[in-house]
């Protein structure tokens, strides 16, 4: 099997699966319980939080565990938007955010003005346009770090500095799901940051939200005082501990992995461009090495996906969360002849350079066959 759908989700590492299995039996006590079993679990939870805070270079009390990036994005965005509803104001975002950002903002379109940044045919934005859109009454900016369909990396550190340098009251949220532990980022000028465990070989159903202590908002759900009461409910302690294991392994191996996936992406891209005509490369040159988006003229990405699946090569057309031509590909302004033929390849440490010739052979074969039909 050649699994190239690592943006949708990754296979947990063996060590993570083992940590999870062990923890389910051992760490069953509620971290809020006052007895020693509860205290032990609470201590373990604290250690993971501490480790994450140190990696993100933020305070321990600023890291909150959630059920994933969708929830982190919702808590962050709805928290800030609701706080500003009465006063009103503007939001800046891009039209190619993940649905867990895009659809949250869309919910408030009747009450709040939204300024969308323009994107080019590779999903890139302009900092000059961003500066011009940033107004005194802009209260929220939400931009992802790495686009999940294209791999485009956004200049979020620079955007944070720009926001800090203006008089706006804007809070800056970054959806870091596809960049977390993969593409380096300094959170110094970022107020809110979301990430997910299952994109870095951790279990599903766990994520994190970093919230700068200066940002205050009400929770979306009400309950106990867990996670600073912004994410109440008994913590997914076993998932969090396994997430902690995945993070530590990523920390040890991410540099090596970055180089590994860069080589695979380069070899595949060069191979496809030299063997197939009529291809639009949607990923910019300096995009995340983990993601390659290509649009093949005159074919359907979905048909190509199913043909490759017959040879146990697993890819995706765009994001796992959308069907047909996604809103991201739609925004690139490609000719329809190309946009329907969009596929996304996402790499991991499990892929091998040795598989590249086989993948290329299958791509060339099926694209030709589909075009002949
Ligand atoms: N944001 C981005 C950029 C993503 O790629 C994803 C996952 N497809 C999410 C948010 C949602 O993450 P989760 O599955 O953890 O809710």
PDB file of N, CA and C in Angstrom, residues 17-76:
ATOM      1  N   UNK A  17       0.505   4.049  19.227  1.00  0.00           N
ATOM      2  CA  UNK A  17      -0.548   3.050  19.431  1.00  0.00           C
ATOM      3  C   UNK A  17      -0.296   2.288  20.729  1.00  0.00           C
ATOM      4  N   UNK A  18       0.966   1.965  20.978  1.00  0.00           N
ATOM      5  CA  UNK A  18       1.296   1.242  22.218  1.00  0.00           C
ATOM      6  C   UNK A  18       1.041   2.110  23.444  1.00  0.00           C
ATOM      7  N   UNK A  19       1.413   3.376  23.354  1.00  0.00           N
ATOM      8  CA  UNK A  19       1.201   4.301  24.485  1.00  0.00           C
ATOM      9  C   UNK A  19      -0.292   4.428  24.776  1.00  0.00           C
ATOM     10  N   UNK A  20      -1.086   4.477  23.703  1.00  0.00           N
ATOM     11  CA  UNK A  20      -2.536   4.627  23.866  1.00  0.00           C
ATOM     12  C   UNK A  20      -3.131   3.380  24.542  1.00  0.00           C
ATOM     13  N   UNK A  21      -2.736   2.200  24.048  1.00  0.00           N
ATOM     14  CA  UNK A  21      -3.270   0.948  24.603  1.00  0.00           C
ATOM     15  C   UNK A  21      -2.917   0.832  26.086  1.00  0.00           C
ATOM     16  N   UNK A  22      -1.685   1.180  26.420  1.00  0.00           N
ATOM     17  CA  UNK A  22      -1.215   1.080  27.803  1.00  0.00           C
ATOM     18  C   UNK A  22      -1.987   2.069  28.681  1.00  0.00           C
ATOM     19  N   UNK A  23      -2.146   3.261  28.169  1.00  0.00           N
ATOM     20  CA  UNK A  23      -2.766   4.324  28.959  1.00  0.00           C
ATOM     21  C   UNK A  23      -4.245   4.053  29.237  1.00  0.00           C
ATOM     22  N   UNK A  24      -4.937   3.439  28.265  1.00  0.00           N
ATOM     23  CA  UNK A  24      -6.373   3.176  28.459  1.00  0.00           C
ATOM     24  C   UNK A  24      -6.586   2.316  29.705  1.00  0.00           C
ATOM     25  N   UNK A  25      -5.702   1.362  29.930  1.00  0.00           N
ATOM     26  CA  UNK A  25      -5.848   0.500  31.096  1.00  0.00           C
ATOM     27  C   UNK A  25      -5.287   1.149  32.361  1.00  0.00           C
ATOM     28  N   UNK A  26      -4.207   1.883  32.210  1.00  0.00           N
ATOM     29  CA  UNK A  26      -3.529   2.425  33.399  1.00  0.00           C
ATOM     30  C   UNK A  26      -4.077   3.762  33.883  1.00  0.00           C
ATOM     31  N   UNK A  27      -4.298   4.654  32.925  1.00  0.00           N
ATOM     32  CA  UNK A  27      -4.674   6.029  33.306  1.00  0.00           C
ATOM     33  C   UNK A  27      -6.171   6.218  33.139  1.00  0.00           C
ATOM     34  N   UNK A  28      -6.923   5.415  33.837  1.00  0.00           N
ATOM     35  CA  UNK A  28      -8.375   5.507  33.680  1.00  0.00           C
ATOM     36  C   UNK A  28      -9.002   6.500  34.650  1.00  0.00           C
ATOM     37  N   UNK A  29      -8.252   6.893  35.637  1.00  0.00           N
ATOM     38  CA  UNK A  29      -8.865   7.746  36.665  1.00  0.00           C
ATOM     39  C   UNK A  29      -9.094   9.156  36.136  1.00  0.00           C
ATOM     40  N   UNK A  30     -10.055   9.822  36.753  1.00  0.00           N
ATOM     41  CA  UNK A  30     -10.402  11.179  36.320  1.00  0.00           C
ATOM     42  C   UNK A  30      -9.375  12.166  36.871  1.00  0.00           C
ATOM     43  N   UNK A  31      -8.750  12.959  36.011  1.00  0.00           N
ATOM     44  CA  UNK A  31      -7.714  13.875  36.512  1.00  0.00           C
ATOM     45  C   UNK A  31      -8.254  14.901  37.519  1.00  0.00           C
ATOM     46  N   UNK A  32      -9.587  15.035  37.605  1.00  0.00           N
ATOM     47  CA  UNK A  32     -10.148  15.980  38.581  1.00  0.00           C
ATOM     48  C   UNK A  32     -10.399  15.315  39.936  1.00  0.00           C
ATOM     49  N   UNK A  33     -10.256  13.975  40.004  1.00  0.00           N
ATOM     50  CA  UNK A  33     -10.492  13.289  41.281  1.00  0.00           C
ATOM     51  C   UNK A  33      -9.408  13.652  42.289  1.00  0.00           C
ATOM     52  N   UNK A  34      -9.810  13.701  43.567  1.00  0.00           N
ATOM     53  CA  UNK A  34      -8.868  14.165  44.581  1.00  0.00           C
ATOM     54  C   UNK A  34      -7.941  13.075  45.119  1.00  0.00           C
ATOM     55  N   UNK A  35      -8.308  11.807  44.883  1.00  0.00           N
ATOM     56  CA  UNK A  35      -7.456  10.734  45.410  1.00  0.00           C
ATOM     57  C   UNK A  35      -6.173  10.596  44.589  1.00  0.00           C
ATOM     58  N   UNK A  36      -5.303   9.717  45.103  1.00  0.00           N
ATOM     59  CA  UNK A  36      -3.968   9.636  44.494  1.00  0.00           C
ATOM     60  C   UNK A  36      -4.002   9.162  43.037  1.00  0.00           C
ATOM     61  N   UNK A  37      -4.988   8.321  42.692  1.00  0.00           N
ATOM     62  CA  UNK A  37      -5.057   7.871  41.285  1.00  0.00           C
ATOM     63  C   UNK A  37      -5.365   9.051  40.373  1.00  0.00           C
ATOM     64  N   UNK A  38      -6.296   9.886  40.830  1.00  0.00           N
ATOM     65  CA  UNK A  38      -6.661  11.082  40.069  1.00  0.00           C
ATOM     66  C   UNK A  38      -5.476  12.029  39.950  1.00  0.00           C
ATOM     67  N   UNK A  39      -4.769  12.164  41.052  1.00  0.00           N
ATOM     68  CA  UNK A  39      -3.618  13.085  41.052  1.00  0.00           C
ATOM     69  C   UNK A  39      -2.533  12.614  40.087  1.00  0.00           C
ATOM     70  N   UNK A  40      -2.378  11.280  40.021  1.00  0.00           N
ATOM     71  CA  UNK A  40      -1.359  10.734  39.112  1.00  0.00           C
ATOM     72  C   UNK A  40      -1.714  11.046  37.651  1.00  0.00           C
ATOM     73  N   UNK A  41      -2.995  10.864  37.325  1.00  0.00           N
ATOM     74  CA  UNK A  41      -3.435  11.148  35.951  1.00  0.00           C
ATOM     75  C   UNK A  41      -3.290  12.652  35.669  1.00  0.00           C
ATOM     76  N   UNK A  42      -3.658  13.452  36.659  1.00  0.00           N
ATOM     77  CA  UNK A  42      -3.543  14.907  36.475  1.00  0.00           C
ATOM     78  C   UNK A  42      -2.086  15.304  36.225  1.00  0.00           C
ATOM     79  N   UNK A  43      -1.199  14.642  36.945  1.00  0.00           N
ATOM     80  CA  UNK A  43       0.230  14.924  36.791  1.00  0.00           C
ATOM     81  C   UNK A  43       0.689  14.594  35.367  1.00  0.00           C
ATOM     82  N   UNK A  44       0.204  13.471  34.849  1.00  0.00           N
ATOM     83  CA  UNK A  44       0.600  13.059  33.483  1.00  0.00           C
ATOM     84  C   UNK A  44       0.067  14.054  32.445  1.00  0.00           C
ATOM     85  N   UNK A  45      -1.162  14.477  32.689  1.00  0.00           N
ATOM     86  CA  UNK A  45      -1.771  15.469  31.792  1.00  0.00           C
ATOM     87  C   UNK A  45      -0.941  16.759  31.799  1.00  0.00           C
ATOM     88  N   UNK A  46      -0.532  17.124  32.980  1.00  0.00           N
ATOM     89  CA  UNK A  46       0.254  18.344  33.166  1.00  0.00           C
ATOM     90  C   UNK A  46       1.591  18.265  32.413  1.00  0.00           C
ATOM     91  N   UNK A  47       2.177  17.064  32.449  1.00  0.00           N
ATOM     92  CA  UNK A  47       3.464  16.892  31.771  1.00  0.00           C
ATOM     93  C   UNK A  47       3.333  17.106  30.263  1.00  0.00           C
ATOM     94  N   UNK A  48       2.217  16.582  29.687  1.00  0.00           N
ATOM     95  CA  UNK A  48       2.023  16.765  28.236  1.00  0.00           C
ATOM     96  C   UNK A  48       1.827  18.254  27.941  1.00  0.00           C
ATOM     97  N   UNK A  49       1.039  18.902  28.779  1.00  0.00           N
ATOM     98  CA  UNK A  49       0.783  20.340  28.572  1.00  0.00           C
ATOM     99  C   UNK A  49       2.100  21.127  28.651  1.00  0.00           C
ATOM    100  N   UNK A  50       2.919  20.746  29.628  1.00  0.00           N
ATOM    101  CA  UNK A  50       4.183  21.430  29.826  1.00  0.00           C
ATOM    102  C   UNK A  50       5.090  21.249  28.593  1.00  0.00           C
ATOM    103  N   UNK A  51       5.125  20.006  28.092  1.00  0.00           N
ATOM    104  CA  UNK A  51       5.944  19.714  26.919  1.00  0.00           C
ATOM    105  C   UNK A  51       5.495  20.534  25.715  1.00  0.00           C
ATOM    106  N   UNK A  52       4.188  20.611  25.534  1.00  0.00           N
ATOM    107  CA  UNK A  52       3.657  21.362  24.392  1.00  0.00           C
ATOM    108  C   UNK A  52       3.942  22.851  24.543  1.00  0.00           C
ATOM    109  N   UNK A  53       3.782  23.350  25.771  1.00  0.00           N
ATOM    110  CA  UNK A  53       4.039  24.776  26.013  1.00  0.00           C
ATOM    111  C   UNK A  53       5.501  25.099  25.707  1.00  0.00           C
ATOM    112  N   UNK A  54       6.384  24.171  26.061  1.00  0.00           N
ATOM    113  CA  UNK A  54       7.799  24.429  25.813  1.00  0.00           C
ATOM    114  C   UNK A  54       8.096  24.412  24.308  1.00  0.00           C
ATOM    115  N   UNK A  55       7.481  23.485  23.576  1.00  0.00           N
ATOM    116  CA  UNK A  55       7.692  23.431  22.121  1.00  0.00           C
ATOM    117  C   UNK A  55       7.141  24.700  21.453  1.00  0.00           C
ATOM    118  N   UNK A  56       5.959  25.120  21.906  1.00  0.00           N
ATOM    119  CA  UNK A  56       5.323  26.298  21.290  1.00  0.00           C
ATOM    120  C   UNK A  56       5.899  27.608  21.842  1.00  0.00           C
ATOM    121  N   UNK A  57       6.727  27.490  22.852  1.00  0.00           N
ATOM    122  CA  UNK A  57       7.315  28.642  23.558  1.00  0.00           C
ATOM    123  C   UNK A  57       6.231  29.590  24.075  1.00  0.00           C
ATOM    124  N   UNK A  58       5.265  28.998  24.770  1.00  0.00           N
ATOM    125  CA  UNK A  58       4.191  29.777  25.404  1.00  0.00           C
ATOM    126  C   UNK A  58       4.072  29.291  26.856  1.00  0.00           C
ATOM    127  N   UNK A  59       3.174  29.920  27.598  1.00  0.00           N
ATOM    128  CA  UNK A  59       3.024  29.504  29.000  1.00  0.00           C
ATOM    129  C   UNK A  59       2.138  28.252  29.091  1.00  0.00           C
ATOM    130  N   UNK A  60       2.400  27.454  30.126  1.00  0.00           N
ATOM    131  CA  UNK A  60       1.640  26.217  30.308  1.00  0.00           C
ATOM    132  C   UNK A  60       0.132  26.480  30.376  1.00  0.00           C
ATOM    133  N   UNK A  61      -0.238  27.555  31.059  1.00  0.00           N
ATOM    134  CA  UNK A  61      -1.648  27.887  31.243  1.00  0.00           C
ATOM    135  C   UNK A  61      -2.312  28.403  29.966  1.00  0.00           C
ATOM    136  N   UNK A  62      -1.527  28.510  28.899  1.00  0.00           N
ATOM    137  CA  UNK A  62      -2.094  29.010  27.642  1.00  0.00           C
ATOM    138  C   UNK A  62      -2.394  27.878  26.660  1.00  0.00           C
ATOM    139  N   UNK A  63      -2.138  26.637  27.068  1.00  0.00           N
ATOM    140  CA  UNK A  63      -2.386  25.485  26.186  1.00  0.00           C
ATOM    141  C   UNK A  63      -3.626  24.733  26.680  1.00  0.00           C
ATOM    142  N   UNK A  64      -4.604  24.586  25.808  1.00  0.00           N
ATOM    143  CA  UNK A  64      -5.855  23.902  26.158  1.00  0.00           C
ATOM    144  C   UNK A  64      -6.026  22.693  25.259  1.00  0.00           C
ATOM    145  N   UNK A  65      -6.454  21.577  25.840  1.00  0.00           N
ATOM    146  CA  UNK A  65      -6.717  20.391  25.020  1.00  0.00           C
ATOM    147  C   UNK A  65      -8.162  20.400  24.542  1.00  0.00           C
ATOM    148  N   UNK A  66      -8.342  19.986  23.299  1.00  0.00           N
ATOM    149  CA  UNK A  66      -9.674  19.947  22.682  1.00  0.00           C
ATOM    150  C   UNK A  66      -9.837  18.597  21.978  1.00  0.00           C
ATOM    151  N   UNK A  67     -10.933  18.468  21.226  1.00  0.00           N
ATOM    152  CA  UNK A  67     -11.141  17.209  20.504  1.00  0.00           C
ATOM    153  C   UNK A  67     -10.528  17.246  19.100  1.00  0.00           C
ATOM    154  N   UNK A  68      -9.899  18.334  18.742  1.00  0.00           N
ATOM    155  CA  UNK A  68      -9.292  18.430  17.417  1.00  0.00           C
ATOM    156  C   UNK A  68      -9.305  19.872  16.943  1.00  0.00           C
ATOM    157  N   UNK A  69      -8.764  20.076  15.755  1.00  0.00           N
ATOM    158  CA  UNK A  69      -8.638  21.447  15.269  1.00  0.00           C
ATOM    159  C   UNK A  69      -9.998  22.084  14.962  1.00  0.00           C
ATOM    160  N   UNK A  70     -10.968  21.269  14.555  1.00  0.00           N
ATOM    161  CA  UNK A  70     -12.293  21.839  14.286  1.00  0.00           C
ATOM    162  C   UNK A  70     -12.831  22.499  15.554  1.00  0.00           C
ATOM    163  N   UNK A  71     -12.711  21.804  16.659  1.00  0.00           N
ATOM    164  CA  UNK A  71     -13.200  22.381  17.915  1.00  0.00           C
ATOM    165  C   UNK A  71     -12.341  23.571  18.348  1.00  0.00           C
ATOM    166  N   UNK A  72     -11.040  23.455  18.201  1.00  0.00           N
ATOM    167  CA  UNK A  72     -10.157  24.578  18.575  1.00  0.00           C
ATOM    168  C   UNK A  72     -10.526  25.831  17.774  1.00  0.00           C
ATOM    169  N   UNK A  73     -10.721  25.646  16.469  1.00  0.00           N
ATOM    170  CA  UNK A  73     -11.087  26.793  15.630  1.00  0.00           C
ATOM    171  C   UNK A  73     -12.422  27.383  16.073  1.00  0.00           C
ATOM    172  N   UNK A  74     -13.369  26.525  16.382  1.00  0.00           N
ATOM    173  CA  UNK A  74     -14.689  27.011  16.822  1.00  0.00           C
ATOM    174  C   UNK A  74     -14.608  27.764  18.140  1.00  0.00           C
ATOM    175  N   UNK A  75     -13.889  27.200  19.101  1.00  0.00           N
ATOM    176  CA  UNK A  75     -13.783  27.870  20.406  1.00  0.00           C
ATOM    177  C   UNK A  75     -13.144  29.250  20.216  1.00  0.00           C
ATOM    178  N   UNK A  76     -12.056  29.266  19.451  1.00  0.00           N
ATOM    179  CA  UNK A  76     -11.313  30.518  19.267  1.00  0.00           C
ATOM    180  C   UNK A  76     -12.154  31.566  18.524  1.00  0.00           C
TER     181      UNK A  76
END
